[in-house]
Amino acid sequence: MDRVPVLKIGDILLVSIQIDLDDQTAMQLQEDLSDRIVETGAHGVVIDISALEIVDSFIGRMLSTIAAVSRVLDAETVVVGMRPAVAITLVELGLSLNGVRTALNVDKALDILAASKQIHGVGVLTVAEDDGV
Amino acid sequence: MDRVPVLKIGDILLVSIQIDLDDQTAMQLQEDLSDRIVETGAHGVVIDISALEIVDSFIGRMLSTIAAVSRVLDAETVVVGMRPAVAITLVELGLSLNGVRTALNVDKALDILAASKQIHGVGVLTVAEDDGV
């Protein structure tokens, strides 16, 4: 069975989707990703879809599910590399990629994740200070 | 035509090979990579082959060529994610992946590239000092 590799870069997981995903491969990817988030304590997931010429409702739903599951596991998801034609088709189809952040490229996604980690860190600190009072 | 995406992460280029490469796709990948090295001034290339179940002499030669071309363009190549079975087959076939560095995973490859960049930097500095004398 084809399997999409999940690469770890620091505390980020990177997935580059290049093959046509059927039900089973998509399920496997979701499982692999969740396992790796828990295993590594990653705080962000970057999904590169620059190789995809078509993003239909199946892929769109999968991206939303991955983002939702990752959020529950305290990791933010950013989708990168969307082709202009794909973006146009998504809007025409009325697919909004609920809860999925996007960025133009991996570098920008890493910037977003670093910034959100910092904000998150400050939030935790504030709560701790409140507890101390 | 299928095309393997080249992702930029800081001053490193990352390629995850997941599809069976024919002559044309392999040629395209070599061209894309060289173009991106020149365009971005990247000092390292990381090639992930964890999705490959078979690395034959064709793929082996391609990896060696990519490493050689990158070196001429002042970028070091590290191949990561090789499966144990692939390593055994390579040795049995007598393929040595000439001039290709390997690492267990992307994190380790980034460490290697960061270290080699530092050494390279020191080397340049020394030459500059010699010139000053």
mmCIF file of N, CA and C in Angstrom, chain B residues 4 11 15 19 22 27 45-46 48 52 57 62 66 68-69 72-74 80 82 88 97-99 103 114 117 125:
data_model
loop_
_atom_site.group_PDB
_atom_site.id
_atom_site.type_symbol
_atom_site.label_atom_id
_atom_site.label_comp_id
_atom_site.label_asym_id
_atom_site.label_seq_id
_atom_site.Cartn_x
_atom_site.Cartn_y
_atom_site.Cartn_z
ATOM 1 N N VAL B 4 8.114 16.114 -9.053
ATOM 2 C CA VAL B 4 8.405 16.028 -7.628
ATOM 3 C C VAL B 4 8.620 17.444 -7.093
ATOM 4 N N ASP B 11 17.497 27.963 4.322
ATOM 5 C CA ASP B 11 18.417 27.879 3.176
ATOM 6 C C ASP B 11 18.697 26.432 2.772
ATOM 7 N N VAL B 15 13.375 17.553 -0.787
ATOM 8 C CA VAL B 15 12.650 16.801 -1.804
ATOM 9 C C VAL B 15 12.228 15.476 -1.198
ATOM 10 N N ILE B 19 7.045 8.912 -5.760
ATOM 11 C CA ILE B 19 6.506 8.261 -6.951
ATOM 12 C C ILE B 19 7.625 7.518 -7.672
ATOM 13 N N ASP B 22 10.506 7.827 -13.647
ATOM 14 C CA ASP B 22 10.979 7.396 -14.960
ATOM 15 C C ASP B 22 12.054 8.375 -15.409
ATOM 16 N N MET B 27 14.958 13.478 -14.802
ATOM 17 C CA MET B 27 15.639 14.605 -15.459
ATOM 18 C C MET B 27 15.036 15.924 -14.997
ATOM 19 N N VAL B 45 20.833 20.329 0.285
ATOM 20 C CA VAL B 45 19.689 19.640 -0.312
ATOM 21 C C VAL B 45 19.433 18.372 0.498
ATOM 22 N N VAL B 46 18.192 18.186 0.955
ATOM 23 C CA VAL B 46 17.836 16.970 1.679
ATOM 24 C C VAL B 46 16.858 16.175 0.824
ATOM 25 N N ASP B 48 14.470 12.913 0.773
ATOM 26 C CA ASP B 48 13.835 11.874 1.591
ATOM 27 C C ASP B 48 13.390 10.729 0.695
ATOM 28 N N LEU B 52 10.328 5.025 -0.685
ATOM 29 C CA LEU B 52 10.796 4.105 -1.729
ATOM 30 C C LEU B 52 11.091 2.716 -1.153
ATOM 31 N N SER B 57 19.728 0.668 -9.569
ATOM 32 C CA SER B 57 20.924 1.386 -10.022
ATOM 33 C C SER B 57 20.535 2.703 -10.682
ATOM 34 N N MET B 62 20.939 8.474 -10.156
ATOM 35 C CA MET B 62 20.310 9.801 -10.107
ATOM 36 C C MET B 62 20.718 10.544 -8.829
ATOM 37 N N ILE B 66 22.647 14.085 -8.732
ATOM 38 C CA ILE B 66 22.114 15.257 -8.021
ATOM 39 C C ILE B 66 23.150 15.787 -7.044
ATOM 40 N N ALA B 68 26.398 15.436 -7.162
ATOM 41 C CA ALA B 68 27.545 16.004 -7.880
ATOM 42 C C ALA B 68 27.210 17.395 -8.421
ATOM 43 N N VAL B 69 26.026 17.521 -9.021
ATOM 44 C CA VAL B 69 25.612 18.821 -9.572
ATOM 45 C C VAL B 69 25.468 19.843 -8.442
ATOM 46 N N VAL B 72 28.780 21.191 -7.234
ATOM 47 C CA VAL B 72 29.340 22.210 -8.132
ATOM 48 C C VAL B 72 28.672 23.559 -7.873
ATOM 49 N N LEU B 73 27.378 23.513 -7.484
ATOM 50 C CA LEU B 73 26.637 24.744 -7.202
ATOM 51 C C LEU B 73 26.766 25.139 -5.723
ATOM 52 N N ASP B 74 27.728 24.532 -5.014
ATOM 53 C CA ASP B 74 28.030 24.885 -3.632
ATOM 54 C C ASP B 74 26.919 24.498 -2.661
ATOM 55 N N VAL B 80 18.038 10.995 3.174
ATOM 56 C CA VAL B 80 17.525 10.519 4.464
ATOM 57 C C VAL B 80 16.391 9.512 4.294
ATOM 58 N N MET B 82 16.397 6.156 4.424
ATOM 59 C CA MET B 82 16.571 4.899 3.694
ATOM 60 C C MET B 82 16.111 3.720 4.557
ATOM 61 N N ILE B 88 20.425 -2.824 2.574
ATOM 62 C CA ILE B 88 20.977 -4.177 2.354
ATOM 63 C C ILE B 88 21.070 -4.470 0.853
ATOM 64 N N LEU B 97 26.475 4.573 -3.780
ATOM 65 C CA LEU B 97 25.988 5.960 -3.696
ATOM 66 C C LEU B 97 27.156 6.929 -3.559
ATOM 67 N N ASN B 98 28.011 6.919 -4.555
ATOM 68 C CA ASN B 98 29.220 7.746 -4.549
ATOM 69 C C ASN B 98 28.946 9.211 -4.240
ATOM 70 N N GLY B 99 29.653 9.731 -3.250
ATOM 71 C CA GLY B 99 29.583 11.159 -2.965
ATOM 72 C C GLY B 99 28.275 11.603 -2.344
ATOM 73 N N ALA B 103 21.704 10.289 6.194
ATOM 74 C CA ALA B 103 21.375 10.513 7.601
ATOM 75 C C ALA B 103 20.086 9.752 7.876
ATOM 76 N N ALA B 114 24.024 22.125 8.915
ATOM 77 C CA ALA B 114 24.354 23.304 9.715
ATOM 78 C C ALA B 114 25.825 23.256 10.120
ATOM 79 N N LYS B 117 28.067 23.973 7.167
ATOM 80 C CA LYS B 117 28.018 25.388 6.805
ATOM 81 C C LYS B 117 28.966 26.183 7.706
ATOM 82 N N LEU B 125 36.787 32.418 6.265
ATOM 83 C CA LEU B 125 37.352 33.445 7.145
ATOM 84 C C LEU B 125 38.878 33.333 7.168
#
